[in-house]
Amino acid sequence: MSDLFAPLDDHPAYRQIANLIEERIVARVLRTGDALPSETDLARQFGVNRSTIREAIRELEIHGLLGRGRGEKRLRVTRPEPGSVSSGVSRALALHDVTFMELWEAMMAIEPAAAQYAATRRTADQLRSITRAHARFNREIADTAATVSAVLDFFTAVAAASGNQVLALSQAPLNLLLEPALSSIVDRVPQARARIQTAQGKIIDAIKLNKSEQARSWMEKHIRDFKRGHELETSMA
Amino acid sequence: MSDLFAPLDDHPAYRQIANLIEERIVARVLRTGDALPSETDLARQFGVNRSTIREAIRELEIHGLLGRGRGEKRLRVTRPEPGSVSSGVSRALALHDVTFMELWEAMMAIEPAAAQYAATRRTADQLRSITRAHARFNREIADTAATVSAVLDFFTAVAAASGNQVLALSQAPLNLLLEPALSSIVDRVPQARARIQTAQGKIIDAIKLNKSEQARSWMEKHIRDFKRGHELETSMA
DNA sequence: CGTGGCAGAATTGTCGGACAGTCCGATTAT
DNA sequence: ATAATCGGACTGTCCGACAATTCTGCCACG
């Protein structure tokens, strides 16, 4: 199984430094909100050139571990938000030519679970977020883009209300993948809007009344509908 | 909903360049396997300094869109693999203090689905990967770390066999989060090994015989066991 | 006492150039 | 044809520099 010699990979300095800083952040030595030392200072501490430091921080910045408020110069330690991570995942998936079926299967696994937990754990505030997305969906009947965006917001709000960060973070990338497919469906399948509206309403009712089983099963129906919509849409292409 | 003025964010040059190159990659102008022009050349084309180019490339390299084979100098376009993306996700989750219950709920959503699809779609090769992980688990009864790693490999192999890249990519980060918790369980709950062994065996049988419902339900049992194990383990801490 | 404004220090983004180590390709030797 | 060799190309790292912007301490003023 294992060879006698492993291929040695020499990590360039900027990668090592990135890892070192990351360690400190994950170990909470550098806590969220703390400002990072200046690039010059870091260069001195690590005994490398500022250019090298810059390449290292770029890595952490991209991972969302470092960031800065708008118009702020110094970097500070931040906690990566779902959005910053999910874009990376969905770009990866896009490049792998994900099919609608793959996406759909994943949604069938994740969204109903999220709805179920949302029904038992949602706060009043989270419920409001969900209804707000639903209201926006009802309002934006004309504009396809706005409609789609409201649907995605609905999913995001439900996932957030599940009180489960892992589910929320797993759900986030699905949205970005769903967007183009959903646009076509909404555009070309007339009955789609009405069905989405009904389903969202039922899901909200269940979540409001803490009926987890109902929330789950309505979300399942809702997602199933997407498959039907997609089949209709492709058949009329 | 939308303010009158959006906060304008000036994109630094290295970010713009990164986006430009990324566009070309996503649009398949630069295709997988193609070698990227040299840094000097890119600097000339974009009319910026090589340092700037380097910071831009770093971004794409981290996202897994660029990479180089071992001991290769030139960068080439690559497709991001689950591993490269998942580490980012799980780091994000780790920083958010994910609880075992959150992780467990997500596993309950994803792993049974993966097992189910694996049972209907696995190739002979993928089945071999799964059995190999199982065999390694059986062999490594002494070393906790090796045992845990074999369990994680089992999950990875099943997810890969599901033939669904979205599920596979959603599953990957869970492994990294599971590792520490599973180590404790394996270390301190004596019956854990036996139960894992049984469950893996049943799952493999079901996948081998293309019995998707059985694969799903055994995977569910398997994951449920983790919760029991975790409860036992914490109660004896 | 709080507020606003200002000069100077600090910091980032970008630039130019430089050099050692290593990889690649072509040429030459076996 | 295969193996050794050599020069060019490229990356990783360093140095030094400068404009633009932000931060900070200080001072005047209401």
Short mmCIF file of C-alpha atoms (C1' of nucleotides) in Angstrom, two decimals:
data_model
loop_
_atom_site.label_atom_id
_atom_site.label_comp_id
_atom_site.label_asym_id
_atom_site.label_seq_id
_atom_site.Cartn_x
_atom_site.Cartn_y
_atom_site.Cartn_z
CA MET A 1 0.00 0.00 0.00
CA SER A 2 2.60 2.50 1.09
CA ASP A 3 5.88 3.00 -0.68
CA LEU A 4 9.11 3.28 1.15
CA PHE A 5 9.60 6.84 0.06
CA ALA A 6 6.90 9.43 -0.18
CA PRO A 7 7.30 12.07 -2.88
CA LEU A 8 8.65 15.03 -1.01
CA ASP A 9 6.82 18.23 -1.70
CA ASP A 10 8.70 21.33 -0.77
CA HIS A 11 6.29 23.91 0.40
CA PRO A 12 7.22 27.35 -0.80
CA ALA A 13 7.71 29.93 1.89
CA TYR A 14 4.47 31.74 1.25
CA ARG A 15 2.52 28.56 1.80
CA GLN A 16 4.29 27.72 5.02
CA ILE A 17 3.66 31.19 6.31
CA ALA A 18 0.02 31.00 5.37
CA ASN A 19 -0.29 27.77 7.29
CA LEU A 20 1.44 29.22 10.32
CA ILE A 21 -0.87 32.19 10.45
CA GLU A 22 -3.84 29.98 9.84
CA GLU A 23 -2.83 27.83 12.78
CA ARG A 24 -2.83 30.85 15.03
CA ILE A 25 -6.26 31.82 13.84
CA VAL A 26 -7.79 28.38 14.19
CA ALA A 27 -6.17 28.05 17.61
CA ARG A 28 -7.81 31.34 18.55
CA VAL A 29 -4.51 32.94 19.42
CA LEU A 30 -5.60 35.54 16.95
CA ARG A 31 -9.21 36.07 17.73
CA THR A 32 -11.99 37.19 15.47
CA GLY A 33 -11.88 40.92 15.04
CA ASP A 34 -8.24 41.29 15.97
CA ALA A 35 -6.20 43.34 13.58
CA LEU A 36 -3.34 41.58 11.90
CA PRO A 37 0.14 43.10 12.22
CA SER A 38 1.20 45.16 9.24
CA GLU A 39 2.80 43.46 6.28
CA THR A 40 6.13 45.06 7.07
CA ASP A 41 5.92 43.82 10.61
CA LEU A 42 5.02 40.31 9.57
CA ALA A 43 7.89 40.31 7.08
CA ARG A 44 10.21 41.20 9.90
CA GLN A 45 8.81 38.57 12.25
CA PHE A 46 9.01 35.79 9.72
CA GLY A 47 12.29 37.03 8.33
CA VAL A 48 11.09 37.13 4.76
CA ASN A 49 10.37 39.77 2.22
CA ARG A 50 7.14 41.67 2.17
CA SER A 51 6.26 40.25 -1.26
CA THR A 52 6.34 36.79 0.22
CA ILE A 53 4.12 37.87 3.07
CA ARG A 54 1.66 39.37 0.65
CA GLU A 55 1.27 36.12 -1.24
CA ALA A 56 0.69 34.36 2.05
CA ILE A 57 -2.01 36.73 3.27
CA ARG A 58 -3.70 36.59 -0.10
CA GLU A 59 -4.35 32.94 0.58
CA LEU A 60 -5.97 33.54 3.94
CA GLU A 61 -7.91 36.47 2.62
CA ILE A 62 -9.40 34.30 -0.09
CA HIS A 63 -10.34 31.63 2.38
CA GLY A 64 -12.24 34.29 4.26
CA LEU A 65 -10.10 34.01 7.36
CA LEU A 66 -8.87 37.54 6.88
CA GLY A 67 -10.83 40.46 5.60
CA ARG A 68 -11.33 44.11 5.99
CA GLY A 69 -14.33 46.34 6.34
CA ARG A 70 -15.00 48.57 3.39
CA GLY A 71 -12.53 51.38 3.27
CA GLU A 72 -10.37 49.83 5.91
CA LYS A 73 -6.69 49.40 5.34
CA ARG A 74 -5.57 46.97 7.99
CA LEU A 75 -6.55 43.37 7.68
CA ARG A 76 -8.40 41.77 10.52
CA VAL A 77 -9.31 38.25 11.48
CA THR A 78 -12.77 37.30 10.34
CA ARG A 79 -14.85 34.17 10.39
CA PRO A 80 -15.57 32.82 6.96
CA GLU A 81 -19.19 33.27 5.99
CA PRO A 82 -21.22 30.78 3.99
CA GLY A 83 -21.19 33.02 0.97
CA SER A 84 -17.43 33.30 0.73
CA VAL A 85 -16.99 29.56 0.87
CA SER A 86 -19.93 28.48 -1.21
CA SER A 87 -18.84 30.40 -4.27
CA GLY A 88 -15.68 28.35 -4.36
CA VAL A 89 -17.60 25.12 -4.11
CA SER A 90 -20.07 25.96 -6.78
CA ARG A 91 -17.41 27.18 -9.14
CA ALA A 92 -15.73 23.86 -8.66
CA LEU A 93 -18.95 22.06 -9.40
CA ALA A 94 -19.67 24.19 -12.42
CA LEU A 95 -16.34 23.22 -13.90
CA HIS A 96 -17.19 19.58 -13.39
CA ASP A 97 -20.26 19.85 -15.57
CA VAL A 98 -22.73 19.03 -12.88
CA THR A 99 -25.99 17.77 -14.29
CA PHE A 100 -29.35 18.91 -13.09
CA MET A 101 -30.02 15.45 -11.74
CA GLU A 102 -26.94 15.54 -9.55
CA LEU A 103 -27.93 18.89 -8.18
CA TRP A 104 -31.47 17.72 -7.67
CA GLU A 105 -30.47 14.62 -5.77
CA ALA A 106 -28.33 16.67 -3.45
CA MET A 107 -31.18 19.09 -2.88
CA MET A 108 -33.47 16.18 -2.08
CA ALA A 109 -31.01 15.12 0.59
CA ILE A 110 -30.36 18.49 2.17
CA GLU A 111 -33.36 20.78 1.84
CA PRO A 112 -35.97 18.54 3.48
CA ALA A 113 -33.65 17.94 6.41
CA ALA A 114 -33.12 21.66 6.76
CA ALA A 115 -36.87 22.30 6.68
CA GLN A 116 -37.47 19.66 9.30
CA TYR A 117 -35.01 21.14 11.76
CA ALA A 118 -36.18 24.63 10.95
CA ALA A 119 -39.65 23.66 12.08
CA THR A 120 -38.42 22.65 15.51
CA ARG A 121 -35.79 25.26 16.10
CA ARG A 122 -36.54 28.42 14.15
CA THR A 123 -36.52 31.67 16.05
CA ALA A 124 -39.17 34.30 15.44
CA ASP A 125 -36.60 36.32 13.55
CA GLN A 126 -35.66 33.47 11.26
CA LEU A 127 -39.30 32.80 10.55
CA ARG A 128 -39.66 36.42 9.53
CA SER A 129 -36.77 36.05 7.10
CA ILE A 130 -38.51 33.12 5.50
CA THR A 131 -41.86 34.86 5.14
CA ARG A 132 -40.14 37.93 3.80
CA ALA A 133 -38.56 35.88 1.01
CA HIS A 134 -41.94 34.34 0.30
CA ALA A 135 -43.58 37.75 0.17
CA ARG A 136 -40.96 38.96 -2.23
CA PHE A 137 -41.63 35.95 -4.41
CA ASN A 138 -45.33 36.79 -4.48
CA ARG A 139 -44.61 40.38 -5.36
CA GLU A 140 -42.10 39.83 -8.14
CA ILE A 141 -44.29 38.00 -10.58
CA ALA A 142 -43.07 39.98 -13.53
CA ASP A 143 -39.31 39.84 -13.32
CA THR A 144 -37.81 36.38 -13.77
CA ALA A 145 -34.49 37.27 -12.20
CA ALA A 146 -36.15 38.70 -9.12
CA THR A 147 -38.43 35.70 -8.84
CA VAL A 148 -35.53 33.28 -8.97
CA SER A 149 -33.59 35.29 -6.47
CA ALA A 150 -36.55 35.21 -4.10
CA VAL A 151 -36.74 31.43 -4.37
CA LEU A 152 -33.06 31.09 -3.59
CA ASP A 153 -33.46 33.43 -0.63
CA PHE A 154 -36.26 31.23 0.61
CA PHE A 155 -34.00 28.21 0.63
CA THR A 156 -31.22 30.14 2.29
CA ALA A 157 -33.57 31.42 4.96
CA VAL A 158 -34.88 27.94 5.70
CA ALA A 159 -31.37 26.56 5.92
CA ALA A 160 -30.37 29.34 8.29
CA ALA A 161 -33.44 28.65 10.40
CA SER A 162 -32.42 25.02 10.74
CA GLY A 163 -29.96 26.20 13.34
CA ASN A 164 -27.42 23.90 11.77
CA GLN A 165 -24.37 25.59 10.30
CA VAL A 166 -23.22 22.49 8.53
CA LEU A 167 -26.49 22.12 6.70
CA ALA A 168 -26.53 25.82 5.95
CA LEU A 169 -23.03 25.70 4.52
CA SER A 170 -23.84 22.62 2.50
CA GLN A 171 -26.95 24.23 1.12
CA ALA A 172 -25.38 27.52 0.07
CA PRO A 173 -23.50 26.31 -3.00
CA LEU A 174 -26.55 24.54 -4.31
CA ASN A 175 -28.26 27.88 -4.76
CA LEU A 176 -25.69 29.16 -7.17
CA LEU A 177 -25.99 26.02 -9.24
CA LEU A 178 -29.74 26.07 -9.17
CA GLU A 179 -30.02 29.60 -10.40
CA PRO A 180 -29.58 29.10 -14.14
CA ALA A 181 -31.75 25.99 -14.24
CA LEU A 182 -34.45 27.62 -12.22
CA SER A 183 -34.44 30.66 -14.47
CA SER A 184 -35.24 28.53 -17.49
CA ILE A 185 -37.99 26.73 -15.65
CA VAL A 186 -39.66 29.86 -14.37
CA ASP A 187 -39.35 31.40 -17.78
CA ARG A 188 -40.80 28.56 -19.75
CA VAL A 189 -43.05 26.52 -17.51
CA PRO A 190 -46.16 28.61 -16.88
CA GLN A 191 -47.50 26.67 -13.94
CA ALA A 192 -44.17 26.80 -12.09
CA ARG A 193 -44.88 30.00 -10.22
CA ALA A 194 -48.16 28.83 -8.83
CA ARG A 195 -46.74 25.54 -7.65
CA ILE A 196 -43.79 27.19 -5.98
CA GLN A 197 -46.10 29.62 -4.29
CA THR A 198 -48.31 26.87 -2.89
CA ALA A 199 -45.39 24.80 -1.69
CA GLN A 200 -43.66 27.72 0.00
CA GLY A 201 -46.90 28.58 1.75
CA LYS A 202 -47.33 25.06 3.06
CA ILE A 203 -43.74 24.90 4.20
CA ILE A 204 -44.06 28.18 6.03
CA ASP A 205 -47.22 27.05 7.75
CA ALA A 206 -45.53 23.89 8.95
CA ILE A 207 -42.48 25.76 10.17
CA LYS A 208 -44.64 28.32 11.90
CA LEU A 209 -46.53 25.60 13.77
CA ASN A 210 -43.40 23.61 14.55
CA LYS A 211 -44.65 20.64 12.58
CA SER A 212 -41.35 19.14 11.55
CA GLU A 213 -42.69 16.15 9.68
CA GLN A 214 -44.98 18.30 7.59
CA ALA A 215 -42.22 20.76 6.88
CA ARG A 216 -40.01 17.96 5.66
CA SER A 217 -42.60 16.32 3.45
CA TRP A 218 -43.74 19.58 1.87
CA MET A 219 -40.18 20.50 1.16
CA GLU A 220 -39.77 17.12 -0.49
CA LYS A 221 -42.78 17.75 -2.66
CA HIS A 222 -41.44 21.18 -3.45
CA ILE A 223 -38.10 19.84 -4.60
CA ARG A 224 -39.73 17.03 -6.53
CA ASP A 225 -41.63 19.66 -8.42
CA PHE A 226 -38.37 21.10 -9.62
CA LYS A 227 -37.59 17.85 -11.33
CA ARG A 228 -40.95 17.84 -13.02
CA GLY A 229 -40.46 21.44 -14.04
CA HIS A 230 -37.07 20.66 -15.44
CA GLU A 231 -38.40 17.76 -17.45
CA LEU A 232 -41.17 19.88 -18.86
CA GLU A 233 -38.78 22.66 -19.64
CA THR A 234 -36.29 20.49 -21.50
CA SER A 235 -39.03 18.70 -23.39
CA MET A 236 -40.23 21.99 -24.80
CA ALA A 237 -36.81 23.31 -25.68
CA MET B 1 -34.64 46.59 0.01
CA SER B 2 -31.99 48.30 -2.07
CA ASP B 3 -30.33 51.50 -1.00
CA LEU B 4 -29.89 54.41 -3.29
CA PHE B 5 -26.14 54.17 -3.21
CA ALA B 6 -24.22 50.94 -3.24
CA PRO B 7 -20.95 50.99 -1.33
CA LEU B 8 -18.34 51.23 -4.06
CA ASP B 9 -15.50 48.84 -3.62
CA ASP B 10 -12.44 49.40 -5.69
CA HIS B 11 -11.07 46.15 -6.86
CA PRO B 12 -7.30 46.02 -6.64
CA ALA B 13 -5.55 45.06 -9.83
CA TYR B 14 -4.63 41.59 -8.67
CA ARG B 15 -8.27 40.79 -8.02
CA GLN B 16 -9.42 42.06 -11.38
CA ILE B 17 -6.78 40.01 -13.11
CA ALA B 18 -7.74 36.95 -11.15
CA ASN B 19 -11.32 37.38 -12.23
CA LEU B 20 -10.33 37.85 -15.84
CA ILE B 21 -8.31 34.69 -15.90
CA GLU B 22 -11.02 32.84 -14.06
CA GLU B 23 -13.52 33.91 -16.67
CA ARG B 24 -11.37 32.43 -19.38
CA ILE B 25 -11.13 29.18 -17.49
CA VAL B 26 -14.81 28.88 -16.70
CA ALA B 27 -15.63 29.78 -20.28
CA ARG B 28 -13.34 26.96 -21.36
CA VAL B 29 -11.20 29.27 -23.44
CA LEU B 30 -8.42 27.88 -21.34
CA ARG B 31 -9.15 24.21 -21.16
CA THR B 32 -8.23 21.70 -18.53
CA GLY B 33 -4.67 20.63 -18.94
CA ASP B 34 -3.60 23.68 -20.87
CA ALA B 35 -0.45 25.30 -19.63
CA LEU B 36 -0.76 28.89 -18.52
CA PRO B 37 1.58 31.46 -20.06
CA SER B 38 4.58 32.28 -17.94
CA GLU B 39 4.28 34.91 -15.23
CA THR B 40 6.49 37.25 -17.19
CA ASP B 41 4.35 36.83 -20.23
CA LEU B 42 1.13 37.42 -18.33
CA ALA B 43 2.64 40.52 -16.77
CA ARG B 44 3.37 41.81 -20.24
CA GLN B 45 -0.08 40.96 -21.56
CA PHE B 46 -1.90 42.63 -18.69
CA GLY B 47 0.57 45.47 -18.54
CA VAL B 48 1.27 45.06 -14.85
CA ASN B 49 4.16 43.99 -12.75
CA ARG B 50 4.99 40.38 -12.20
CA SER B 51 4.37 40.72 -8.46
CA THR B 52 0.82 41.71 -9.23
CA ILE B 53 0.38 38.73 -11.49
CA ARG B 54 1.71 36.44 -8.83
CA GLU B 55 -0.87 37.60 -6.31
CA ALA B 56 -3.57 37.02 -8.88
CA ILE B 57 -2.37 33.56 -9.74
CA ARG B 58 -2.18 32.68 -6.08
CA GLU B 59 -5.91 33.20 -5.85
CA LEU B 60 -6.72 30.84 -8.67
CA GLU B 61 -4.21 28.32 -7.46
CA ILE B 62 -5.89 28.24 -4.08
CA HIS B 63 -9.29 27.77 -5.62
CA GLY B 64 -7.88 24.75 -7.36
CA LEU B 65 -8.40 26.18 -10.82
CA LEU B 66 -4.68 26.21 -11.41
CA GLY B 67 -2.19 23.69 -10.23
CA ARG B 68 0.93 21.90 -11.21
CA GLY B 69 1.96 18.32 -11.18
CA ARG B 70 4.62 17.34 -8.68
CA GLY B 71 7.92 18.89 -9.58
CA GLU B 72 6.43 20.76 -12.46
CA LYS B 73 7.22 24.36 -12.92
CA ARG B 74 4.61 25.68 -15.28
CA LEU B 75 1.14 26.17 -14.00
CA ARG B 76 -1.66 24.45 -15.83
CA VAL B 77 -5.41 24.63 -15.76
CA THR B 78 -6.91 22.00 -13.51
CA ARG B 79 -10.34 21.07 -12.32
CA PRO B 80 -10.78 21.62 -8.61
CA GLU B 81 -10.98 18.35 -6.76
CA PRO B 82 -13.19 17.68 -3.75
CA GLY B 83 -10.23 17.70 -1.43
CA SER B 84 -9.02 21.13 -2.37
CA VAL B 85 -12.39 22.68 -1.80
CA SER B 86 -13.52 20.72 1.20
CA SER B 87 -10.65 21.81 3.37
CA GLY B 88 -11.84 25.38 3.03
CA VAL B 89 -15.35 24.49 4.01
CA SER B 90 -14.39 22.49 7.02
CA ARG B 91 -12.00 25.12 8.21
CA ALA B 92 -14.83 27.57 8.01
CA LEU B 93 -17.04 25.25 9.99
CA ALA B 94 -14.38 24.58 12.58
CA LEU B 95 -14.10 28.30 13.23
CA HIS B 96 -17.81 28.49 13.77
CA ASP B 97 -17.71 26.00 16.61
CA VAL B 98 -19.76 23.35 14.96
CA THR B 99 -21.26 20.95 17.44
CA PHE B 100 -21.28 17.22 17.01
CA MET B 101 -25.04 17.29 16.67
CA GLU B 102 -24.86 19.69 13.73
CA LEU B 103 -22.33 17.50 12.02
CA TRP B 104 -24.36 14.42 12.78
CA GLU B 105 -27.55 15.84 11.37
CA ALA B 106 -25.79 16.75 8.16
CA MET B 107 -24.33 13.29 7.90
CA MET B 108 -27.78 11.82 8.39
CA ALA B 109 -28.95 13.84 5.44
CA ILE B 110 -26.09 13.15 3.07
CA GLU B 111 -24.53 9.77 3.73
CA PRO B 112 -27.66 7.62 3.37
CA ALA B 113 -28.50 9.34 0.11
CA ALA B 114 -24.99 8.71 -1.13
CA ALA B 115 -25.22 5.05 -0.15
CA GLN B 116 -28.53 4.67 -1.91
CA TYR B 117 -27.27 6.05 -5.20
CA ALA B 118 -24.04 4.12 -4.85
CA ALA B 119 -26.05 0.92 -4.75
CA THR B 120 -27.64 1.66 -8.09
CA ARG B 121 -24.77 3.23 -9.93
CA ARG B 122 -21.44 2.04 -8.55
CA THR B 123 -18.92 0.73 -11.02
CA ALA B 124 -16.89 -2.35 -10.28
CA ASP B 125 -13.92 -0.12 -9.63
CA GLN B 126 -15.75 2.02 -7.15
CA LEU B 127 -16.98 -1.04 -5.33
CA ARG B 128 -13.40 -2.18 -5.04
CA SER B 129 -12.44 1.14 -3.46
CA ILE B 130 -15.12 0.68 -0.86
CA THR B 131 -14.17 -2.87 0.00
CA ARG B 132 -10.55 -1.86 0.16
CA ALA B 133 -11.34 0.79 2.76
CA HIS B 134 -13.34 -1.78 4.68
CA ALA B 135 -10.48 -4.25 4.54
CA ARG B 136 -8.10 -1.64 5.83
CA PHE B 137 -10.47 -0.96 8.69
CA ASN B 138 -10.48 -4.64 9.59
CA ARG B 139 -6.72 -4.81 9.46
CA GLU B 140 -5.91 -1.72 11.49
CA ILE B 141 -7.44 -2.74 14.78
CA ALA B 142 -4.51 -1.52 16.81
CA ASP B 143 -3.88 2.00 15.61
CA THR B 144 -6.67 4.47 16.32
CA ALA B 145 -5.53 6.98 13.74
CA ALA B 146 -5.39 4.36 11.01
CA THR B 147 -8.79 3.02 12.02
CA VAL B 148 -10.38 6.45 11.85
CA SER B 149 -8.73 7.19 8.53
CA ALA B 150 -10.13 3.93 7.14
CA VAL B 151 -13.62 4.90 8.24
CA LEU B 152 -13.33 8.27 6.56
CA ASP B 153 -12.04 6.59 3.42
CA PHE B 154 -15.06 4.34 3.48
CA PHE B 155 -17.38 7.32 3.47
CA THR B 156 -15.41 9.00 0.74
CA ALA B 157 -15.47 5.88 -1.38
CA VAL B 158 -19.22 5.50 -0.98
CA ALA B 159 -19.79 9.13 -1.88
CA ALA B 160 -17.61 8.77 -4.94
CA ALA B 161 -19.53 5.65 -5.94
CA SER B 162 -22.77 7.58 -5.76
CA GLY B 163 -21.84 9.00 -9.13
CA ASN B 164 -23.01 12.35 -7.90
CA GLN B 165 -20.37 15.03 -7.73
CA VAL B 166 -22.50 17.37 -5.71
CA LEU B 167 -23.07 14.80 -3.01
CA ALA B 168 -19.42 13.86 -3.08
CA LEU B 169 -18.36 17.47 -2.68
CA SER B 170 -20.88 18.01 0.10
CA GLN B 171 -19.70 14.94 1.91
CA ALA B 172 -15.99 15.66 1.76
CA PRO B 173 -15.82 18.41 4.37
CA LEU B 174 -17.81 16.35 6.83
CA ASN B 175 -14.94 13.90 7.02
CA LEU B 176 -12.51 16.46 8.31
CA LEU B 177 -14.95 17.50 10.98
CA LEU B 178 -15.77 13.96 11.94
CA GLU B 179 -12.20 12.95 12.44
CA PRO B 180 -11.54 14.29 15.94
CA ALA B 181 -14.91 13.19 17.28
CA LEU B 182 -14.53 9.74 15.79
CA SER B 183 -11.08 9.37 17.26
CA SER B 184 -12.42 9.87 20.75
CA ILE B 185 -15.23 7.44 20.16
CA VAL B 186 -13.01 4.71 18.75
CA ASP B 187 -10.58 5.25 21.57
CA ARG B 188 -13.02 5.14 24.40
CA VAL B 189 -16.04 3.13 23.34
CA PRO B 190 -14.93 -0.49 23.18
CA GLN B 191 -17.86 -1.80 21.17
CA ALA B 192 -17.50 0.88 18.49
CA ARG B 193 -15.17 -1.08 16.26
CA ALA B 194 -17.38 -4.13 16.13
CA ARG B 195 -20.46 -2.10 15.30
CA ILE B 196 -18.71 -0.17 12.58
CA GLN B 197 -17.40 -3.38 11.13
CA THR B 198 -20.85 -4.93 10.98
CA ALA B 199 -22.48 -1.87 9.49
CA GLN B 200 -19.82 -1.45 6.83
CA GLY B 201 -20.21 -5.10 5.91
CA LYS B 202 -23.97 -4.77 5.52
CA ILE B 203 -23.62 -1.60 3.50
CA ILE B 204 -21.12 -3.22 1.19
CA ASP B 205 -23.35 -6.22 0.69
CA ALA B 206 -26.26 -3.99 -0.25
CA ILE B 207 -24.16 -1.92 -2.63
CA LYS B 208 -22.73 -5.03 -4.18
CA LEU B 209 -26.20 -6.44 -4.84
CA ASN B 210 -27.59 -3.10 -6.03
CA LYS B 211 -30.12 -3.01 -3.22
CA SER B 212 -30.49 0.71 -2.85
CA GLU B 213 -33.08 0.72 -0.07
CA GLN B 214 -31.00 -1.60 2.05
CA ALA B 215 -27.90 0.42 1.44
CA ARG B 216 -29.70 3.55 2.57
CA SER B 217 -31.19 2.05 5.69
CA TRP B 218 -27.98 0.40 6.79
CA MET B 219 -26.12 3.62 6.30
CA GLU B 220 -28.74 5.31 8.42
CA LYS B 221 -28.23 2.78 11.16
CA HIS B 222 -24.51 3.22 10.82
CA ILE B 223 -24.71 6.96 11.26
CA ARG B 224 -27.17 6.65 14.12
CA ASP B 225 -24.62 4.53 15.87
CA PHE B 226 -22.22 7.41 15.80
CA LYS B 227 -24.61 9.43 17.88
CA ARG B 228 -24.91 6.63 20.38
CA GLY B 229 -21.17 6.29 20.44
CA HIS B 230 -20.74 9.98 20.98
CA GLU B 231 -23.22 9.98 23.84
CA LEU B 232 -21.48 7.07 25.48
CA GLU B 233 -18.12 8.66 24.98
CA THR B 234 -19.08 12.00 26.50
CA SER B 235 -20.85 10.36 29.40
CA MET B 236 -17.67 8.58 30.35
CA ALA B 237 -15.42 11.59 29.99
"C1'" DC C 1 -15.73 68.82 27.52
"C1'" DG C 2 -16.64 67.37 23.19
"C1'" DT C 3 -15.82 68.23 18.22
"C1'" DG C 4 -13.65 69.15 14.09
"C1'" DG C 5 -9.57 69.62 11.51
"C1'" DC C 6 -4.85 68.93 10.33
"C1'" DA C 7 0.02 67.35 9.73
"C1'" DG C 8 2.78 63.52 9.90
"C1'" DA C 9 3.41 58.59 10.47
"C1'" DA C 10 1.98 54.23 8.98
"C1'" DT C 11 0.25 51.00 5.64
"C1'" DT C 12 -1.19 49.12 1.34
"C1'" DG C 13 -0.98 48.51 -3.76
"C1'" DT C 14 2.02 48.55 -7.37
"C1'" DC C 15 6.27 48.97 -9.68
"C1'" DG C 16 11.14 48.02 -11.43
"C1'" DG C 17 14.98 45.15 -11.20
"C1'" DA C 18 17.80 41.23 -9.60
"C1'" DC C 19 19.51 36.47 -8.60
"C1'" DA C 20 19.77 31.53 -7.33
"C1'" DG C 21 17.78 27.15 -8.11
"C1'" DT C 22 15.43 24.21 -10.99
"C1'" DC C 23 13.03 22.44 -14.99
"C1'" DC C 24 12.79 21.82 -20.12
"C1'" DG C 25 14.36 21.11 -24.62
"C1'" DA C 26 17.81 20.57 -27.81
"C1'" DT C 27 22.31 19.13 -28.84
"C1'" DT C 28 25.92 16.08 -28.50
"C1'" DA C 29 28.26 11.89 -27.11
"C1'" DT C 30 28.03 6.79 -26.37
"C1'" DA D 1 18.50 4.82 -29.88
"C1'" DT D 2 19.82 6.03 -25.41
"C1'" DA D 3 22.36 8.73 -22.24
"C1'" DA D 4 24.98 12.71 -20.76
"C1'" DT D 5 25.35 17.75 -21.32
"C1'" DC D 6 24.40 22.56 -21.89
"C1'" DG D 7 21.82 26.87 -22.34
"C1'" DG D 8 17.54 29.13 -21.88
"C1'" DA D 9 13.27 29.76 -19.49
"C1'" DC D 10 10.73 30.12 -15.44
"C1'" DT D 11 9.66 30.34 -10.60
"C1'" DG D 12 10.52 31.68 -5.79
"C1'" DT D 13 12.42 35.12 -3.25
"C1'" DC D 14 14.60 39.38 -2.30
"C1'" DC D 15 15.61 44.55 -2.39
"C1'" DG D 16 14.26 49.11 -2.83
"C1'" DA D 17 10.93 52.68 -4.06
"C1'" DC D 18 6.73 55.69 -4.54
"C1'" DA D 19 1.84 57.32 -4.74
"C1'" DA D 20 -2.44 57.07 -2.51
"C1'" DT D 21 -4.94 56.33 1.41
"C1'" DT D 22 -5.77 55.54 6.18
"C1'" DC D 23 -4.62 56.15 11.01
"C1'" DT D 24 -3.19 58.87 14.99
"C1'" DG D 25 -2.04 62.19 18.04
"C1'" DC D 26 -2.48 66.98 18.70
"C1'" DC D 27 -4.39 71.39 18.64
"C1'" DA D 28 -7.74 74.94 18.07
"C1'" DC D 29 -12.38 76.05 18.57
"C1'" DG D 30 -17.08 76.20 19.98
#
